[in-house]
CSV table of C-alpha atoms in Angstrom, one decimal:
chain,number,residue,atom,x,y,z
A,171,UNK,CA,-14.2,27.8,3.1
A,172,UNK,CA,-14.8,27.3,6.9
A,173,UNK,CA,-12.9,24.1,8.1
A,174,UNK,CA,-15.6,21.6,8.0
A,175,UNK,CA,-18.1,22.7,6.2
A,176,UNK,CA,-18.5,20.1,3.6
A,177,UNK,CA,-17.2,20.8,0.2
A,178,UNK,CA,-19.5,21.1,-3.0
A,179,UNK,CA,-18.2,18.5,-5.0
A,180,UNK,CA,-20.2,16.8,-8.6
A,181,UNK,CA,-18.6,13.5,-10.0
A,182,UNK,CA,-19.4,14.9,-13.6
A,183,UNK,CA,-17.0,18.3,-12.0
A,184,UNK,CA,-13.6,19.1,-13.1
A,185,UNK,CA,-12.5,22.0,-11.4
A,186,UNK,CA,-9.5,23.6,-13.0
A,187,UNK,CA,-7.0,21.5,-13.9
A,188,UNK,CA,-3.4,22.6,-13.3
A,189,UNK,CA,-0.7,23.4,-16.5
A,190,UNK,CA,2.3,21.2,-15.1
A,191,UNK,CA,3.3,18.6,-12.3
A,192,UNK,CA,4.8,22.1,-9.7
A,193,UNK,CA,1.4,22.8,-10.2
A,194,UNK,CA,-1.3,22.1,-7.3
A,195,UNK,CA,-5.0,21.7,-7.3
A,196,UNK,CA,-5.9,21.4,-3.4
A,197,UNK,CA,-9.6,21.7,-1.5
A,198,UNK,CA,-9.0,25.0,0.9
A,199,UNK,CA,-8.3,22.4,4.0
A,200,UNK,CA,-5.9,20.4,2.8
A,201,UNK,CA,-2.1,22.3,3.4
A,202,UNK,CA,0.8,21.7,1.3
A,203,UNK,CA,4.0,21.3,4.3
A,204,UNK,CA,6.8,20.4,2.7
A,205,UNK,CA,8.2,18.1,-0.4
A,206,UNK,CA,10.9,16.4,-0.8
A,207,UNK,CA,12.4,15.9,-4.2
A,208,UNK,CA,14.2,12.0,-5.2
A,209,UNK,CA,17.6,12.8,-5.8
A,210,UNK,CA,21.3,10.8,-7.0
A,211,UNK,CA,20.7,7.0,-8.2
A,212,UNK,CA,17.1,7.6,-7.3
A,213,UNK,CA,15.8,10.2,-8.9
A,214,UNK,CA,15.5,7.9,-12.3
A,215,UNK,CA,11.6,8.1,-14.4
A,216,UNK,CA,11.9,4.3,-13.4
A,217,UNK,CA,13.1,4.7,-9.9
A,218,UNK,CA,10.0,4.1,-8.3
A,219,UNK,CA,8.7,5.5,-5.2
A,220,UNK,CA,7.3,3.3,-3.6
A,221,UNK,CA,5.6,2.1,-0.1
A,222,UNK,CA,6.0,4.3,3.3
A,223,UNK,CA,6.1,2.7,7.0
A,224,UNK,CA,6.9,4.7,10.2
A,225,UNK,CA,8.3,4.3,13.6
A,226,UNK,CA,9.3,7.7,16.1
A,227,UNK,CA,10.0,10.3,14.2
A,228,UNK,CA,11.4,8.5,11.5
A,229,UNK,CA,9.7,8.0,7.8
A,230,UNK,CA,11.0,4.9,5.8
A,231,UNK,CA,9.6,5.1,2.1
A,232,UNK,CA,10.7,2.5,-0.5
A,233,UNK,CA,11.8,2.4,-3.5
A,234,UNK,CA,12.7,0.3,-6.4
A,235,UNK,CA,16.4,1.2,-6.5
A,236,UNK,CA,16.9,0.8,-2.6
A,237,UNK,CA,15.6,2.5,0.3
A,238,UNK,CA,15.3,6.1,2.0
A,239,UNK,CA,14.4,7.0,6.2
A,240,UNK,CA,13.2,10.1,6.5
A,241,UNK,CA,13.3,12.5,10.3
A,242,UNK,CA,9.8,13.5,10.3
A,243,UNK,CA,10.8,15.3,13.9
A,244,UNK,CA,9.1,18.4,12.8
A,245,UNK,CA,7.3,17.2,9.8
A,246,UNK,CA,7.2,20.5,7.8
A,247,UNK,CA,10.8,20.4,7.7
A,248,UNK,CA,11.4,17.3,6.8
A,249,UNK,CA,15.2,15.9,6.0
A,250,UNK,CA,17.0,12.7,4.9
A,251,UNK,CA,19.2,10.5,7.4
A,252,UNK,CA,20.0,8.0,4.9
A,253,UNK,CA,19.8,6.7,1.6
A,254,UNK,CA,20.4,3.1,0.6
A,255,UNK,CA,21.0,1.7,-2.5
A,256,UNK,CA,19.3,-1.5,-3.2
A,257,UNK,CA,17.8,-2.1,-6.5
A,258,UNK,CA,14.8,-4.8,-6.6
A,259,UNK,CA,10.7,-3.6,-7.5
A,260,UNK,CA,8.8,-2.7,-5.6
A,261,UNK,CA,10.8,-2.6,-2.3
A,262,UNK,CA,7.9,-2.3,-0.1
A,263,UNK,CA,8.8,-1.7,3.4
A,264,UNK,CA,7.4,-2.5,6.8
A,265,UNK,CA,9.7,-1.8,10.0
A,266,UNK,CA,9.4,-3.7,13.3
A,267,UNK,CA,12.1,-2.6,16.2
A,268,UNK,CA,15.3,-2.1,14.2
A,269,UNK,CA,14.2,-4.0,12.2
A,270,UNK,CA,13.2,-3.2,7.8
A,271,UNK,CA,11.5,-5.5,5.2
A,272,UNK,CA,11.4,-4.8,1.8
A,273,UNK,CA,9.6,-7.0,-1.2
A,274,UNK,CA,11.6,-7.4,-3.6
A,275,UNK,CA,9.3,-9.0,-6.7
A,276,UNK,CA,11.2,-8.5,-9.5
A,277,UNK,CA,14.3,-11.7,-10.3
A,278,UNK,CA,18.0,-11.0,-9.8
A,279,UNK,CA,21.0,-12.7,-10.4
A,280,UNK,CA,21.7,-12.4,-6.4
A,281,UNK,CA,20.1,-11.7,-3.1
A,282,UNK,CA,23.3,-8.9,-2.9
A,283,UNK,CA,22.2,-5.4,-2.8
A,284,UNK,CA,24.6,-4.8,-5.8
A,285,UNK,CA,22.7,-7.8,-7.5
A,286,UNK,CA,21.3,-6.8,-11.7
A,287,UNK,CA,18.9,-8.1,-13.6
A,288,UNK,CA,19.1,-12.5,-13.4
A,289,UNK,CA,16.9,-14.5,-15.4
A,290,UNK,CA,13.4,-16.2,-14.4
A,291,UNK,CA,14.3,-19.2,-15.5
A,292,UNK,CA,17.3,-19.5,-14.6
A,293,UNK,CA,17.4,-21.4,-10.9
A,294,UNK,CA,19.6,-19.0,-10.1
A,295,UNK,CA,18.3,-16.0,-9.8
A,296,UNK,CA,16.7,-14.3,-6.6
A,297,UNK,CA,13.5,-12.8,-5.3
A,298,UNK,CA,12.0,-12.6,-2.5
A,299,UNK,CA,12.1,-10.6,1.5
A,300,UNK,CA,15.8,-8.6,2.3
A,301,UNK,CA,16.2,-7.6,6.0
A,302,UNK,CA,18.0,-4.6,7.3
A,303,UNK,CA,19.7,-3.5,11.2
A,304,UNK,CA,17.9,-0.1,11.7
A,305,UNK,CA,19.1,0.3,15.3
A,306,UNK,CA,21.4,3.0,13.0
A,307,UNK,CA,19.0,4.9,10.7
A,308,UNK,CA,22.1,6.3,9.4
A,309,UNK,CA,23.7,3.7,8.9
A,310,UNK,CA,21.3,0.6,7.9
A,311,UNK,CA,22.7,-3.0,7.6
A,312,UNK,CA,22.2,-5.6,5.2
A,313,UNK,CA,21.4,-8.9,7.5
A,314,UNK,CA,19.5,-11.8,5.9
A,315,UNK,CA,17.6,-12.4,2.3
A,316,UNK,CA,14.7,-14.9,2.0
A,317,UNK,CA,14.1,-16.6,-1.0
A,318,UNK,CA,10.2,-16.7,-1.5
A,319,UNK,CA,8.1,-18.3,-4.6
A,320,UNK,CA,7.6,-16.1,-7.4
A,321,UNK,CA,9.0,-13.1,-5.7
A,322,UNK,CA,7.8,-10.7,-2.9
A,323,UNK,CA,5.3,-7.7,-4.7
A,324,UNK,CA,3.9,-7.1,-0.8
A,325,UNK,CA,4.1,-8.3,2.5
A,326,UNK,CA,2.3,-8.1,5.2
A,327,UNK,CA,4.2,-7.8,8.8
A,328,UNK,CA,2.1,-9.7,11.9
A,329,UNK,CA,2.4,-10.4,15.2
A,330,UNK,CA,2.7,-13.4,16.6
A,331,UNK,CA,1.0,-14.7,19.8
A,332,UNK,CA,3.7,-14.2,21.8
A,333,UNK,CA,6.6,-10.9,21.3
A,334,UNK,CA,10.2,-13.4,19.9
A,335,UNK,CA,8.5,-13.4,16.7
A,336,UNK,CA,7.5,-11.7,14.1
A,337,UNK,CA,5.2,-13.2,10.7
A,338,UNK,CA,6.2,-11.8,7.1
A,339,UNK,CA,3.0,-12.8,4.7
A,340,UNK,CA,4.4,-12.5,1.5
A,341,UNK,CA,2.0,-12.2,-2.0
A,342,UNK,CA,3.3,-13.2,-5.1
A,343,UNK,CA,1.4,-14.0,-8.4
A,344,UNK,CA,1.9,-14.2,-12.2
A,345,UNK,CA,3.6,-17.7,-11.8
A,346,UNK,CA,4.9,-19.3,-15.8
A,347,UNK,CA,5.9,-22.1,-16.9
A,348,UNK,CA,9.0,-21.2,-18.4
A,349,UNK,CA,9.9,-19.9,-14.4
A,350,UNK,CA,12.5,-22.0,-12.9
A,351,UNK,CA,11.3,-21.5,-9.2
A,352,UNK,CA,7.4,-19.8,-10.2
A,353,UNK,CA,5.1,-22.5,-11.6
A,354,UNK,CA,1.6,-22.8,-11.6
A,355,UNK,CA,0.1,-23.2,-10.2
A,356,UNK,CA,0.2,-20.7,-7.4
A,357,UNK,CA,-2.7,-19.7,-5.2
A,358,UNK,CA,-0.3,-19.3,-2.6
A,359,UNK,CA,1.0,-17.5,-0.2
A,360,UNK,CA,4.5,-17.6,1.5
A,361,UNK,CA,4.5,-17.2,5.0
A,362,UNK,CA,8.4,-16.4,6.6
A,363,UNK,CA,8.6,-16.7,10.1
A,364,UNK,CA,11.6,-13.6,11.8
A,365,UNK,CA,12.9,-14.7,15.6
A,366,UNK,CA,13.5,-10.7,16.8
A,367,UNK,CA,16.9,-12.1,18.7
A,368,UNK,CA,18.1,-13.3,15.8
A,369,UNK,CA,16.8,-12.0,12.7
A,370,UNK,CA,19.0,-14.3,10.7
A,371,UNK,CA,17.0,-16.9,11.3
A,372,UNK,CA,14.3,-15.9,9.2
A,373,UNK,CA,13.1,-18.6,6.8
A,374,UNK,CA,9.5,-19.3,5.0
A,375,UNK,CA,7.1,-22.0,7.9
A,376,UNK,CA,4.9,-22.1,5.2
A,377,UNK,CA,2.6,-22.2,2.4
A,378,UNK,CA,-0.6,-21.7,2.9
A,379,UNK,CA,-2.7,-22.9,-0.3
A,380,UNK,CA,-6.1,-19.9,-0.4
A,381,UNK,CA,-7.8,-21.5,-3.8
A,382,UNK,CA,-7.4,-25.8,-3.7
A,383,UNK,CA,-10.3,-25.1,-5.8
A,384,UNK,CA,-8.3,-22.0,-7.9
A,385,UNK,CA,-10.0,-18.8,-7.5
A,386,UNK,CA,-11.2,-16.2,-10.5
A,387,UNK,CA,-10.5,-17.2,-13.2
A,388,UNK,CA,-13.3,-16.6,-15.3
A,389,UNK,CA,-14.5,-13.9,-15.0
A,390,UNK,CA,-14.8,-11.1,-18.4
A,391,UNK,CA,-12.5,-7.8,-17.2
A,392,UNK,CA,-10.5,-9.2,-15.2
A,393,UNK,CA,-6.8,-7.6,-16.2
A,394,UNK,CA,-4.9,-10.9,-14.7
A,395,UNK,CA,-7.3,-14.4,-13.2
A,396,UNK,CA,-6.1,-15.4,-10.2
A,397,UNK,CA,-3.4,-16.9,-9.6
A,398,UNK,CA,-2.1,-15.8,-5.6
A,399,UNK,CA,-2.8,-12.9,-3.3
A,400,UNK,CA,-1.7,-8.6,-4.4
A,401,UNK,CA,-2.0,-7.3,-1.1
A,402,UNK,CA,-3.2,-9.0,2.3
A,403,UNK,CA,-4.2,-6.7,5.7
A,404,UNK,CA,-4.5,-7.8,8.9
A,405,UNK,CA,-6.5,-7.2,12.2
A,406,UNK,CA,-5.1,-8.8,14.4
A,407,UNK,CA,-6.6,-8.0,17.7
A,408,UNK,CA,-9.8,-9.6,15.9
A,409,UNK,CA,-7.4,-12.8,14.2
A,410,UNK,CA,-8.7,-11.3,10.9
A,411,UNK,CA,-7.2,-10.9,7.2
A,412,UNK,CA,-8.7,-8.7,4.5
A,413,UNK,CA,-7.0,-10.1,1.1
A,414,UNK,CA,-6.9,-8.5,-1.9
A,415,UNK,CA,-6.5,-11.7,-3.9
A,416,UNK,CA,-6.1,-10.5,-7.8
A,417,UNK,CA,-9.9,-11.8,-9.5
A,418,UNK,CA,-11.3,-12.4,-5.7
A,419,UNK,CA,-12.0,-10.2,-2.2
A,420,UNK,CA,-10.8,-12.7,1.0
A,421,UNK,CA,-11.4,-12.8,4.6
A,422,UNK,CA,-9.0,-15.3,6.6
A,423,UNK,CA,-9.0,-16.6,10.2
A,424,UNK,CA,-5.5,-16.3,10.9
A,425,UNK,CA,-5.7,-17.2,14.7
A,426,UNK,CA,-3.0,-19.7,13.6
A,427,UNK,CA,-0.2,-17.3,12.7
A,428,UNK,CA,1.7,-20.4,10.0
A,429,UNK,CA,-1.7,-21.5,8.7
A,430,UNK,CA,-4.4,-19.2,7.7
A,431,UNK,CA,-7.6,-19.5,6.6
A,432,UNK,CA,-9.6,-18.6,3.8
A,433,UNK,CA,-13.7,-17.8,5.6
A,434,UNK,CA,-16.2,-16.0,2.8
A,435,UNK,CA,-14.8,-14.8,-0.5
A,436,UNK,CA,-16.4,-12.3,-2.3
A,437,UNK,CA,-16.1,-10.9,-6.2
A,438,UNK,CA,-17.3,-7.9,-8.4
A,439,UNK,CA,-17.9,-8.4,-11.9
A,440,UNK,CA,-16.7,-4.0,-12.1
A,441,UNK,CA,-13.3,-5.2,-10.7
A,442,UNK,CA,-10.7,-5.8,-13.2
A,443,UNK,CA,-8.0,-6.3,-10.4
A,444,UNK,CA,-8.5,-7.1,-6.6
A,445,UNK,CA,-5.5,-4.6,-4.7
A,446,UNK,CA,-5.5,-3.7,-1.7
A,447,UNK,CA,-7.0,-4.2,1.9
A,448,UNK,CA,-8.0,-1.6,4.8
A,449,UNK,CA,-10.1,-2.1,7.3
A,450,UNK,CA,-12.6,0.3,9.8
A,451,UNK,CA,-11.3,1.0,13.2
A,452,UNK,CA,-13.3,-1.7,14.7
A,453,UNK,CA,-13.0,-4.4,11.5
A,454,UNK,CA,-16.6,-4.6,10.9
A,455,UNK,CA,-15.7,-3.0,7.7
A,456,UNK,CA,-14.0,-3.6,4.5
A,457,UNK,CA,-12.9,-1.1,1.7
A,458,UNK,CA,-11.1,-3.0,-1.1
A,459,UNK,CA,-9.4,-1.5,-3.9
A,460,UNK,CA,-9.5,-2.3,-8.3
A,461,UNK,CA,-6.8,-1.8,-9.8
A,462,UNK,CA,-8.0,-0.9,-13.2
A,463,UNK,CA,-5.7,-0.4,-15.9
A,464,UNK,CA,-3.0,-1.9,-13.0
A,465,UNK,CA,-1.5,1.1,-12.3
A,466,UNK,CA,-0.5,2.7,-15.3
A,467,UNK,CA,-3.2,4.0,-17.4
A,468,UNK,CA,-5.9,6.7,-18.2
A,469,UNK,CA,-9.8,5.7,-15.9
A,470,UNK,CA,-10.4,9.1,-13.6
A,471,UNK,CA,-11.9,9.9,-17.0
A,472,UNK,CA,-15.7,10.9,-17.9
A,473,UNK,CA,-15.4,8.3,-20.9
A,474,UNK,CA,-14.6,5.1,-17.6
A,475,UNK,CA,-17.0,7.2,-15.6
A,476,UNK,CA,-17.5,6.6,-11.9
A,477,UNK,CA,-17.8,3.2,-10.8
A,478,UNK,CA,-14.6,1.4,-12.6
A,479,UNK,CA,-11.8,1.5,-10.6
A,480,UNK,CA,-13.2,2.2,-7.4
A,481,UNK,CA,-13.2,1.2,-4.0
A,482,UNK,CA,-15.8,-0.9,-3.1
A,483,UNK,CA,-16.6,-0.9,0.5
A,484,UNK,CA,-18.1,-4.1,2.5
A,485,UNK,CA,-19.6,-4.2,5.5
A,486,UNK,CA,-18.8,-7.3,7.6
A,487,UNK,CA,-21.4,-9.3,8.6
A,488,UNK,CA,-22.2,-12.8,10.0
A,489,UNK,CA,-18.7,-13.5,8.9
A,490,UNK,CA,-19.7,-13.0,5.2
A,491,UNK,CA,-19.0,-9.8,3.1
A,492,UNK,CA,-21.7,-7.3,1.9
A,493,UNK,CA,-21.8,-4.7,-0.9
A,494,UNK,CA,-22.7,-1.4,0.5
A,495,UNK,CA,-21.2,1.1,-2.0
A,496,UNK,CA,-18.7,2.8,-4.4
A,497,UNK,CA,-15.8,5.7,-4.5
A,498,UNK,CA,-14.0,6.9,-6.7
A,499,UNK,CA,-12.5,10.2,-6.6
A,500,UNK,CA,-15.1,13.1,-8.1
A,501,UNK,CA,-12.2,15.4,-10.4
A,502,UNK,CA,-11.9,14.1,-14.4
A,503,UNK,CA,-7.7,13.5,-14.8
A,504,UNK,CA,-6.2,14.9,-18.0
A,505,UNK,CA,-6.4,12.1,-21.0
A,506,UNK,CA,-2.3,11.8,-20.1
A,507,UNK,CA,-2.4,10.6,-16.9
A,508,UNK,CA,-2.2,7.4,-14.7
A,509,UNK,CA,-5.1,7.1,-12.4
A,510,UNK,CA,-6.8,5.0,-10.0
A,511,UNK,CA,-7.2,3.7,-6.7
A,512,UNK,CA,-4.1,2.6,-4.6
A,513,UNK,CA,-3.0,2.4,-1.4
A,514,UNK,CA,-4.4,4.7,1.6
A,515,UNK,CA,-5.3,4.5,5.7
A,516,UNK,CA,-7.8,6.0,8.0
A,517,UNK,CA,-7.5,9.4,9.8
A,518,UNK,CA,-8.3,8.4,13.3
A,519,UNK,CA,-11.3,9.7,14.3
A,520,UNK,CA,-12.9,8.0,17.1
A,521,UNK,CA,-16.5,7.0,15.6
A,522,UNK,CA,-15.6,7.3,12.3
A,523,UNK,CA,-14.0,5.9,9.6
A,524,UNK,CA,-12.5,8.8,7.2
A,525,UNK,CA,-9.5,7.1,4.8
A,526,UNK,CA,-7.2,9.0,3.3
A,527,UNK,CA,-6.6,7.7,-0.3
A,528,UNK,CA,-3.3,8.1,-3.1
A,529,UNK,CA,-4.9,7.5,-6.4
A,530,UNK,CA,-1.6,8.4,-8.9
A,531,UNK,CA,-1.7,11.1,-10.8
A,532,UNK,CA,-5.5,11.5,-9.1
A,533,UNK,CA,-3.8,12.8,-6.8
A,534,UNK,CA,-3.9,12.2,-2.3
A,535,UNK,CA,-7.8,11.5,-1.6
A,536,UNK,CA,-8.9,12.0,1.8
A,537,UNK,CA,-13.1,10.9,2.5
A,538,UNK,CA,-15.6,10.0,4.4
A,539,UNK,CA,-16.9,6.2,4.5
A,540,UNK,CA,-18.6,6.1,7.9
A,541,UNK,CA,-22.0,5.7,6.2
A,542,UNK,CA,-21.2,2.3,3.9
A,543,UNK,CA,-23.6,3.4,1.5
A,544,UNK,CA,-22.8,7.3,1.5
A,545,UNK,CA,-19.3,7.9,1.0
A,546,UNK,CA,-18.1,11.0,0.4
A,547,UNK,CA,-15.5,13.3,-0.5
A,548,UNK,CA,-14.1,15.6,1.7
A,549,UNK,CA,-10.3,16.5,1.5
A,550,UNK,CA,-8.1,16.3,-1.7
A,551,UNK,CA,-4.6,17.5,-3.1
A,552,UNK,CA,-3.9,16.8,-7.1
A,553,UNK,CA,-0.2,18.2,-9.0
A,554,UNK,CA,-0.8,19.0,-12.5
A,555,UNK,CA,-0.3,16.1,-15.8
A,556,UNK,CA,3.7,14.7,-15.7
A,557,UNK,CA,5.0,16.4,-19.0
A,558,UNK,CA,6.5,14.6,-20.6
A,559,UNK,CA,3.9,11.9,-20.2
A,560,UNK,CA,5.2,9.1,-17.9
A,561,UNK,CA,3.9,6.9,-15.0
A,562,UNK,CA,3.4,8.9,-12.0
A,563,UNK,CA,2.0,10.3,-8.6
A,564,UNK,CA,1.3,9.1,-5.1
A,565,UNK,CA,2.0,5.9,-4.7
A,566,UNK,CA,0.7,5.6,-0.5
A,567,UNK,CA,-1.0,8.6,1.0
A,568,UNK,CA,-0.6,7.9,4.8
A,569,UNK,CA,-1.5,9.5,7.7
A,570,UNK,CA,0.8,9.6,11.2
A,571,UNK,CA,0.2,11.7,14.0
A,572,UNK,CA,-0.8,13.9,12.7
A,573,UNK,CA,0.4,15.1,9.1
A,574,UNK,CA,-0.2,12.7,6.4
A,575,UNK,CA,2.8,11.9,4.4
A,576,UNK,CA,2.5,11.2,0.4
A,577,UNK,CA,5.3,8.2,-1.5
A,578,UNK,CA,4.5,10.5,-5.3
A,579,UNK,CA,7.0,8.1,-7.2
A,580,UNK,CA,8.0,11.0,-9.3
A,581,UNK,CA,8.1,14.5,-7.0
A,582,UNK,CA,9.8,12.8,-4.2
A,583,UNK,CA,7.9,12.6,-0.2
A,584,UNK,CA,4.6,14.9,0.3
A,585,UNK,CA,3.7,16.8,3.6
A,586,UNK,CA,0.7,17.5,4.5
A,587,UNK,CA,-2.1,19.1,6.4
A,588,UNK,CA,-5.4,19.0,6.9
A,589,UNK,CA,-7.1,21.4,8.8
A,590,UNK,CA,-11.3,20.2,9.4
A,591,UNK,CA,-13.8,20.0,12.6
A,592,UNK,CA,-14.1,16.0,10.9
A,593,UNK,CA,-10.4,15.3,11.2
A,594,UNK,CA,-8.9,17.7,13.9
A,595,UNK,CA,-10.2,15.0,16.9
A,596,UNK,CA,-7.2,12.9,14.9
A,597,UNK,CA,-4.6,15.2,15.5
A,598,UNK,CA,-4.0,13.9,18.8
A,599,UNK,CA,-3.1,10.3,18.2
A,600,UNK,CA,0.0,8.9,18.5
A,601,UNK,CA,1.3,6.1,17.9
A,602,UNK,CA,4.6,3.9,18.0
A,603,UNK,CA,5.0,3.0,14.8
A,604,UNK,CA,2.9,2.9,12.2
A,605,UNK,CA,3.2,-0.6,9.1
A,606,UNK,CA,-1.0,0.2,7.0
A,607,UNK,CA,-0.9,-3.0,6.4
A,608,UNK,CA,-1.2,-3.9,10.0
A,609,UNK,CA,-4.2,-2.5,11.1
A,610,UNK,CA,-3.8,-2.5,15.5
A,611,UNK,CA,-6.9,0.0,16.5
A,612,UNK,CA,-6.5,3.0,17.9
């Protein structure tokens, strides 16, 4: 197939499924450049690889047991620079200068990297943000811990209006009366301010309530009622944020970084769990993902169909969210494969809205939503089912400086390249860093 030619993908059609996780099916315009498998204490089935961040010639990969730093100067031959053992789900990661931040959303008996599981009913337990000095990539140094209410499931790096500090918008949820430091109501986020010249002074500076009257709690079919947010993406140049908040999708004004305000809210009876958000490059659209089944279920098959567990594309019109279409990968997965929309990023093509996205065991999808009402897939990469059955697949798939990097929960760190006339111009765009939930126009 000639690069740039439209792929013939029919929603009801399933290509020959790969026989095992070692077998790959992909579109002709995608090349698998490299894979580094999990090793050592990160190799176990419960040591999930999680999110990715990038800076210069380095990639940073979270894992439930810590994080890994890779040298990606030659993307076809990535190398492990260091691996830091520091258990705590999910260990979602972001970087700023010489600092690395990790989200911990599981009770620990201390904030130490040698901590063990804690008891959430005890005030002695800890969860929140960990901060590391990564000035020496081969020897990261643990600097500081900041405890946050209900932990930190995810966090978003938010540039301050001055260059002296950054903020972390911490998303967390699932309060319960029995928890010592995570009691309902919890319709809020935590905001951590980090002085860049004194990161050990980082602290929670506000806990704004986003849903003072409660969020969407009654809708039939919700995985969980709104009790905070799962993930937030910011578009700092417009003082805008999009929050995926369990039962609600929201827009926020973040002109006052410590006191964001919800300006628009939307619900969708097709959505079970508002998971994450991605703006287009002009901040005039938002793609929200629905994590149907919590990421653990089989949702990419004929029984579930092509709409549930899909992305929803919204245009921002006069400050409101206007639904345009759904998009879901057009390949059915085996009935043992957990599959649902997950983390992705824009491919920087001027004048186009093209995104690469992880779908757990649905693989990696590249799709075009330039026409909000008619999104279409233009490429994909997909492994076969894991055997024995377990949770796996691509957690995050992001485009950075000419290549696609995928954090595979079980299979490690993948590097892909797309060669297609619709995306080739993106290879000329060079970024100094990428924290995907912090969208800076290219």
